[in-house]
Short mmCIF file of C-alpha atoms and ligand atoms in Angstrom, two decimals:
data_model
loop_
_atom_site.label_atom_id
_atom_site.label_comp_id
_atom_site.label_asym_id
_atom_site.label_seq_id
_atom_site.Cartn_x
_atom_site.Cartn_y
_atom_site.Cartn_z
CA MET C 361 0.09 0.12 -0.14
CA SER C 362 2.76 2.60 0.77
CA SER C 363 4.37 1.36 -2.27
CA ASP C 364 1.38 3.29 -4.17
CA PHE C 365 2.02 6.30 -2.43
CA LEU C 366 5.82 6.20 -3.29
CA THR C 367 5.71 5.51 -7.20
CA ARG C 368 2.86 8.34 -7.38
CA ILE C 369 5.48 10.76 -5.57
CA THR C 370 7.88 9.28 -7.82
CA GLU C 371 5.72 9.55 -11.05
CA SER C 372 4.47 13.00 -10.32
CA LEU C 373 8.15 14.07 -9.63
CA VAL C 374 9.35 12.74 -13.06
CA ASP C 375 6.42 14.18 -14.79
CA GLY C 376 6.73 17.88 -13.56
CA ASP C 377 3.68 18.20 -11.41
CA PRO C 378 4.74 19.96 -8.13
CA ALA C 379 1.20 20.17 -6.72
CA ALA C 380 0.48 16.60 -7.50
CA THR C 381 3.95 15.64 -5.71
CA VAL C 382 3.06 18.04 -2.46
CA ALA C 383 -0.63 16.32 -2.31
CA HIS C 384 0.86 12.47 -2.79
CA THR C 385 3.12 13.27 -0.15
CA ARG C 386 0.57 14.49 2.22
CA ALA C 387 -1.37 11.58 1.48
CA ALA C 388 1.22 9.24 2.11
CA LEU C 389 2.14 10.93 5.55
CA ALA C 390 -1.59 10.94 6.63
CA ALA C 391 -1.37 7.23 5.57
CA GLY C 392 1.34 6.53 8.00
CA VAL C 393 4.37 6.50 5.54
CA GLU C 394 7.44 7.47 7.50
CA PRO C 395 8.89 10.85 5.98
CA MET C 396 12.58 8.86 5.56
CA ALA C 397 10.56 6.25 3.29
CA ILE C 398 9.12 9.18 1.26
CA ILE C 399 12.69 11.07 0.79
CA ASP C 400 14.48 7.48 -0.02
CA GLN C 401 11.78 5.72 -2.01
CA GLY C 402 9.72 8.42 -3.59
CA LEU C 403 11.79 11.88 -4.09
CA VAL C 404 15.13 10.69 -4.65
CA PRO C 405 14.43 8.45 -7.06
CA GLY C 406 12.47 10.65 -8.84
CA MET C 407 15.00 13.24 -9.05
CA ARG C 408 17.36 10.45 -10.23
CA MET C 409 15.20 9.86 -12.94
CA VAL C 410 15.03 13.59 -14.14
CA GLY C 411 18.83 13.98 -14.11
CA GLU C 412 19.11 10.45 -16.36
CA LYS C 413 16.27 12.02 -18.85
CA PHE C 414 18.25 15.20 -18.82
CA SER C 415 21.60 13.73 -19.62
CA SER C 416 20.04 11.80 -22.27
CA GLY C 417 18.51 14.55 -24.03
CA GLU C 418 14.64 13.89 -23.40
CA TYR C 419 14.30 16.56 -20.54
CA PHE C 420 15.51 20.04 -21.19
CA LEU C 421 16.14 22.93 -17.93
CA PRO C 422 12.97 24.10 -17.59
CA ASN C 423 12.10 20.16 -16.72
CA LEU C 424 14.67 20.11 -14.21
CA ILE C 425 13.58 23.31 -12.70
CA VAL C 426 9.86 22.46 -12.26
CA SER C 427 10.89 18.94 -10.74
CA ALA C 428 13.18 20.72 -8.28
CA SER C 429 10.42 22.53 -7.45
CA GLY C 430 8.22 19.63 -6.47
CA MET C 431 11.28 18.48 -4.40
CA LYS C 432 11.63 21.33 -2.80
CA GLN C 433 8.03 21.73 -1.91
CA ALA C 434 7.62 18.34 -0.62
CA MET C 435 10.74 18.40 1.51
CA GLN C 436 8.86 21.70 2.96
CA ALA C 437 6.00 19.29 3.79
CA LEU C 438 7.75 16.89 5.50
CA GLU C 439 9.93 19.39 7.54
CA PRO C 440 7.50 19.49 10.56
CA GLU C 441 6.91 15.77 10.74
CA LEU C 442 10.82 15.04 10.37
CA ARG C 443 11.25 17.40 13.24
CA LYS C 444 8.83 15.44 15.52
CA ARG C 445 11.17 12.55 15.18
CA GLN C 446 14.22 14.43 15.84
CA GLN C 447 16.68 12.67 18.19
CA LYS C 448 18.48 14.49 20.50
CA LEU C 449 22.06 13.12 20.23
CA ALA C 450 24.89 13.32 22.41
CA SER C 451 27.29 13.30 19.67
CA ALA C 452 25.43 16.35 17.73
CA GLY C 453 27.08 19.42 17.20
CA THR C 454 27.03 22.44 15.13
CA VAL C 455 27.31 22.35 11.31
CA VAL C 456 28.18 25.18 8.99
CA ILE C 457 26.74 23.76 5.38
CA GLY C 458 26.32 25.19 2.07
CA THR C 459 26.90 24.66 -1.71
CA VAL C 460 30.04 26.21 -2.80
CA LYS C 461 30.50 29.41 -5.09
CA GLY C 462 29.59 29.28 -8.41
CA ASP C 463 27.13 26.28 -7.96
CA ILE C 464 23.60 26.86 -7.17
CA HIS C 465 22.35 23.28 -6.81
CA GLU C 466 20.44 22.95 -3.27
CA ILE C 467 18.30 20.09 -3.26
CA GLY C 468 20.77 17.66 -1.93
CA LYS C 469 22.65 19.86 0.31
CA THR C 470 19.02 21.06 1.83
CA LEU C 471 18.44 17.56 2.28
CA VAL C 472 21.84 16.96 4.08
CA ALA C 473 20.89 20.05 6.14
CA THR C 474 17.45 18.47 6.75
CA MET C 475 18.57 15.38 8.28
CA LEU C 476 21.57 16.83 10.23
CA ALA C 477 19.05 19.26 11.90
CA ALA C 478 16.61 16.11 12.45
CA HIS C 479 19.55 14.49 14.25
CA GLY C 480 20.23 16.98 16.67
CA PHE C 481 22.86 19.01 14.89
CA ASP C 482 22.45 22.68 15.14
CA VAL C 483 22.61 23.41 11.82
CA HIS C 484 23.31 26.90 10.13
CA ASP C 485 22.60 26.61 6.56
CA LEU C 486 24.57 29.11 4.30
CA GLY C 487 22.46 28.49 1.04
CA VAL C 488 23.69 28.33 -2.22
CA ASP C 489 26.66 29.76 -4.29
CA VAL C 490 28.26 30.62 -0.83
CA PRO C 491 31.42 32.70 -1.07
CA THR C 492 34.50 30.90 0.30
CA GLU C 493 35.23 33.92 2.78
CA ARG C 494 31.53 33.18 4.17
CA PHE C 495 32.00 29.56 5.39
CA VAL C 496 35.27 31.01 6.68
CA ALA C 497 33.33 33.48 8.77
CA ALA C 498 30.49 31.27 9.77
CA VAL C 499 33.11 28.75 11.21
CA ARG C 500 34.35 31.86 13.01
CA ASP C 501 31.33 33.04 14.25
CA THR C 502 29.14 29.91 15.25
CA GLY C 503 31.89 28.03 16.43
CA ALA C 504 31.16 24.95 14.69
CA THR C 505 33.08 21.91 14.88
CA LEU C 506 31.94 20.69 10.95
CA VAL C 507 31.78 22.09 7.79
CA GLY C 508 29.65 20.53 5.36
CA LEU C 509 30.37 21.55 1.42
CA SER C 510 27.92 20.49 -1.61
CA ALA C 511 29.21 20.70 -5.13
CA LEU C 512 27.16 19.54 -7.81
CA LEU C 513 29.36 20.45 -11.14
CA THR C 514 32.83 19.16 -12.03
CA THR C 515 33.86 22.84 -12.46
CA THR C 516 32.81 23.68 -8.76
CA MET C 517 34.53 20.58 -6.93
CA SER C 518 37.53 22.34 -6.64
CA VAL C 519 35.95 24.99 -4.85
CA GLN C 520 35.81 22.72 -1.85
CA LYS C 521 39.18 22.62 -1.99
CA LYS C 522 39.50 26.49 -1.89
CA VAL C 523 37.26 26.54 1.45
CA ILE C 524 39.43 23.58 2.96
CA ASP C 525 42.65 25.89 1.99
CA ALA C 526 40.77 29.32 3.53
CA LEU C 527 39.92 27.19 6.60
CA GLU C 528 43.52 26.57 6.96
CA GLU C 529 44.94 30.06 6.08
CA ALA C 530 42.58 31.45 8.76
CA GLY C 531 43.87 29.30 11.56
CA LEU C 532 40.54 27.44 11.99
CA ARG C 533 41.30 24.32 10.39
CA GLY C 534 42.61 22.42 13.39
CA ARG C 535 39.29 22.84 15.22
CA VAL C 536 36.91 21.84 12.19
CA GLN C 537 36.34 18.86 10.37
CA VAL C 538 35.28 19.41 6.94
CA MET C 539 33.08 16.68 4.76
CA VAL C 540 32.14 16.96 1.21
CA GLY C 541 29.49 15.46 -0.80
CA GLY C 542 27.31 16.23 -3.94
CA ALA C 543 27.03 13.97 -7.07
CA PRO C 544 30.42 14.14 -9.02
CA VAL C 545 32.34 14.25 -5.59
CA SER C 546 34.00 10.73 -4.40
CA ARG C 547 35.82 9.58 -1.70
CA ALA C 548 39.06 9.58 -3.51
CA TRP C 549 38.49 13.18 -4.34
CA ALA C 550 37.92 13.93 -0.72
CA ASP C 551 41.11 12.26 0.07
CA GLU C 552 42.64 14.03 -2.56
CA ILE C 553 41.80 17.47 -1.26
CA GLY C 554 42.34 16.73 2.47
CA ALA C 555 38.73 16.52 3.55
CA ASP C 556 38.01 14.56 6.71
CA GLY C 557 34.50 12.88 5.55
CA TYR C 558 32.61 12.29 2.26
CA ALA C 559 29.12 10.75 1.95
CA GLU C 560 27.34 9.64 -1.13
CA ASP C 561 23.74 10.41 0.45
CA ALA C 562 22.04 12.36 3.17
CA VAL C 563 21.96 8.95 5.32
CA GLY C 564 25.92 8.64 5.02
CA ALA C 565 26.16 12.15 5.74
CA VAL C 566 24.40 12.26 9.18
CA GLU C 567 26.46 8.82 10.14
CA THR C 568 29.84 10.60 8.82
CA ALA C 569 28.86 13.66 10.80
CA ILE C 570 28.17 11.70 13.87
CA ARG C 571 31.59 9.92 13.33
CA LEU C 572 33.44 13.03 12.81
CA ALA C 573 31.47 14.97 15.70
CA GLY C 574 32.77 12.58 18.32
CA ALA C 575 36.35 12.77 16.66
CA ALA C 576 36.07 16.56 17.00
CA ARG C 577 35.72 16.37 21.03
C1 B12 F 856 17.74 19.44 -10.33
C2 B12 F 856 19.24 19.96 -11.01
C3 B12 F 856 19.46 21.22 -11.40
C4 B12 F 856 18.21 22.40 -10.86
C5 B12 F 856 18.66 22.60 -9.40
C6 B12 F 856 17.39 23.22 -9.04
C7 B12 F 856 17.75 23.58 -7.42
N1 B12 F 856 17.19 24.29 -6.62
O1 B12 F 856 18.58 22.73 -6.87
C8 B12 F 856 18.78 23.73 -11.91
C9 B12 F 856 17.91 23.35 -13.10
C10 B12 F 856 18.62 25.02 -11.24
C11 B12 F 856 19.88 23.15 -12.48
C12 B12 F 856 20.93 23.93 -13.10
C13 B12 F 856 22.46 23.73 -13.78
N2 B12 F 856 22.90 22.46 -13.89
CO1 B12 F 856 21.64 21.02 -12.85
N3 B12 F 856 21.20 18.96 -12.16
C14 B12 F 856 19.92 19.14 -11.58
C15 B12 F 856 20.04 17.16 -11.34
C16 B12 F 856 18.97 17.01 -12.38
C17 B12 F 856 19.66 16.95 -10.18
C18 B12 F 856 20.28 17.46 -8.99
C19 B12 F 856 19.74 17.22 -7.69
O2 B12 F 856 18.97 17.90 -7.21
N4 B12 F 856 19.72 15.78 -7.20
C20 B12 F 856 18.78 15.17 -5.99
C21 B12 F 856 19.79 15.43 -4.85
C22 B12 F 856 19.01 14.62 -3.50
O3 B12 F 856 20.85 14.30 -5.03
P1 B12 F 856 22.24 15.51 -4.83
O4 B12 F 856 22.18 16.61 -5.21
O5 B12 F 856 23.32 14.38 -5.49
O6 B12 F 856 22.57 14.91 -3.35
C23 B12 F 856 22.85 13.83 -2.62
C24 B12 F 856 24.16 13.47 -2.51
O7 B12 F 856 25.29 14.01 -3.59
C25 B12 F 856 24.57 13.84 -1.46
N5 B12 F 856 25.43 15.13 -1.01
C26 B12 F 856 24.72 16.54 -1.59
N6 B12 F 856 25.44 17.56 -1.31
C27 B12 F 856 26.20 17.11 -0.01
C28 B12 F 856 27.42 17.80 0.77
C29 B12 F 856 27.67 17.04 2.10
C30 B12 F 856 28.48 17.39 2.95
C31 B12 F 856 27.49 15.58 1.81
C32 B12 F 856 28.21 14.79 2.85
C33 B12 F 856 26.93 14.75 1.01
C34 B12 F 856 26.08 15.48 0.01
O8 B12 F 856 23.59 13.71 -0.34
C35 B12 F 856 22.25 14.18 -1.18
C36 B12 F 856 21.05 13.85 -0.77
O9 B12 F 856 21.46 12.08 -0.88
C37 B12 F 856 21.48 17.07 -11.60
C38 B12 F 856 21.41 15.47 -12.30
C39 B12 F 856 22.47 14.81 -11.29
N7 B12 F 856 22.57 13.42 -11.58
O10 B12 F 856 22.66 14.95 -10.08
C40 B12 F 856 21.65 18.00 -12.75
C41 B12 F 856 23.26 18.54 -13.00
C42 B12 F 856 24.09 18.54 -11.55
N8 B12 F 856 23.29 19.50 -13.32
C43 B12 F 856 24.22 20.01 -14.49
C44 B12 F 856 24.31 21.16 -14.93
C45 B12 F 856 24.85 21.22 -16.39
C46 B12 F 856 23.67 22.40 -14.62
C47 B12 F 856 23.77 23.86 -15.45
C48 B12 F 856 25.60 24.03 -15.42
C49 B12 F 856 22.95 23.55 -16.75
C50 B12 F 856 22.70 24.63 -17.80
N9 B12 F 856 23.34 24.68 -18.84
O11 B12 F 856 22.77 26.01 -17.26
C51 B12 F 856 23.18 24.80 -14.23
C52 B12 F 856 24.41 24.97 -13.24
C53 B12 F 856 23.65 25.94 -12.71
C54 B12 F 856 24.96 26.44 -11.49
N10 B12 F 856 25.98 27.74 -11.49
O12 B12 F 856 24.61 25.80 -10.61
C55 B12 F 856 24.87 18.35 -14.87
C56 B12 F 856 26.54 18.82 -13.98
C57 B12 F 856 27.23 18.32 -15.22
C58 B12 F 856 28.99 18.33 -14.49
N11 B12 F 856 29.41 17.10 -14.77
O13 B12 F 856 29.34 19.21 -13.98
C59 B12 F 856 23.98 17.27 -14.01
C60 B12 F 856 25.12 16.37 -13.69
C61 B12 F 856 22.89 16.89 -15.20
C62 B12 F 856 24.05 16.26 -16.37
N12 B12 F 856 23.94 14.58 -16.55
O14 B12 F 856 24.36 16.82 -17.21
N13 B12 F 856 20.28 21.73 -12.25
#
């Protein structure tokens, strides 16, 4: 039964019908489907399919924009439920997160930020296209012990390294753990640029954050 809801969510996202995506999301919640299942098995597979259709030339930029809006609105509908399930973990800490300069992809970053908040982290989401100096200032101002850097373009991955270098130059690298992510990012890339952690998805990001927050103590 819950798989019917999830299929409808995926299909409406791929069809580019944000109102339907939100309606199906609300219906699934009302029927008792867990918010995490809605994200993992409904929304994320839909965005993946949209990405594949864009890559193959079947979809164009306007399709991406409409589907992204559907995903964003559905996440907003889920947010109160995710918060209700919030677990205050002993290892939770302060995180600064954003999508690096030159890159406006926000869905994955926001998903990671939402999941971290739902697991008891105090999250400062700087948004997208974030200048390197803003990451540095936010780490300094918030006393964060963890920074999350998202990059979705092969051309902006290198900016993750720039942020790490800037944290080093500001004398903050010793007190802050850096985790990186985004579709083109890999563990090998994370190692190459001297990041402390990498995760492929939002669930992995939470696990990594908990591990790194423990290491930062
Ligand atoms: C939606 C989308 C857009 C939307 C974004 C809307 C928004 N509000 O975010 C719009 C239409 C604006 C857009 C614009 C562009 N896009 Co675009 N976009 C996508 C698409 C289809 C999906 C991305 C997405 O939201 N995925 C769903 C989320 C849930 O997944 P995710 O982002 O990967 O995040 C997960 C993980 O990566 C990880 N993660 C993410 N961040 C972080 C951070 C940390 C710290 C951690 C630990 C983990 C982590 O966890 C997340 C949750 O599971 C991808 C295709 C793809 N395969 O990725 C292309 C894609 C990324 N875009 C692409 C391109 C080329 C562009 C444009 C340049 C297009 C253009 N010609 O203008 C512009 C770039 C503008 C810019 N300067 O940034 C290319 C990039 C190619 C490349 N090799 O660099 C892709 C791969 C499409 C393609 N196959 O060509 N895009």
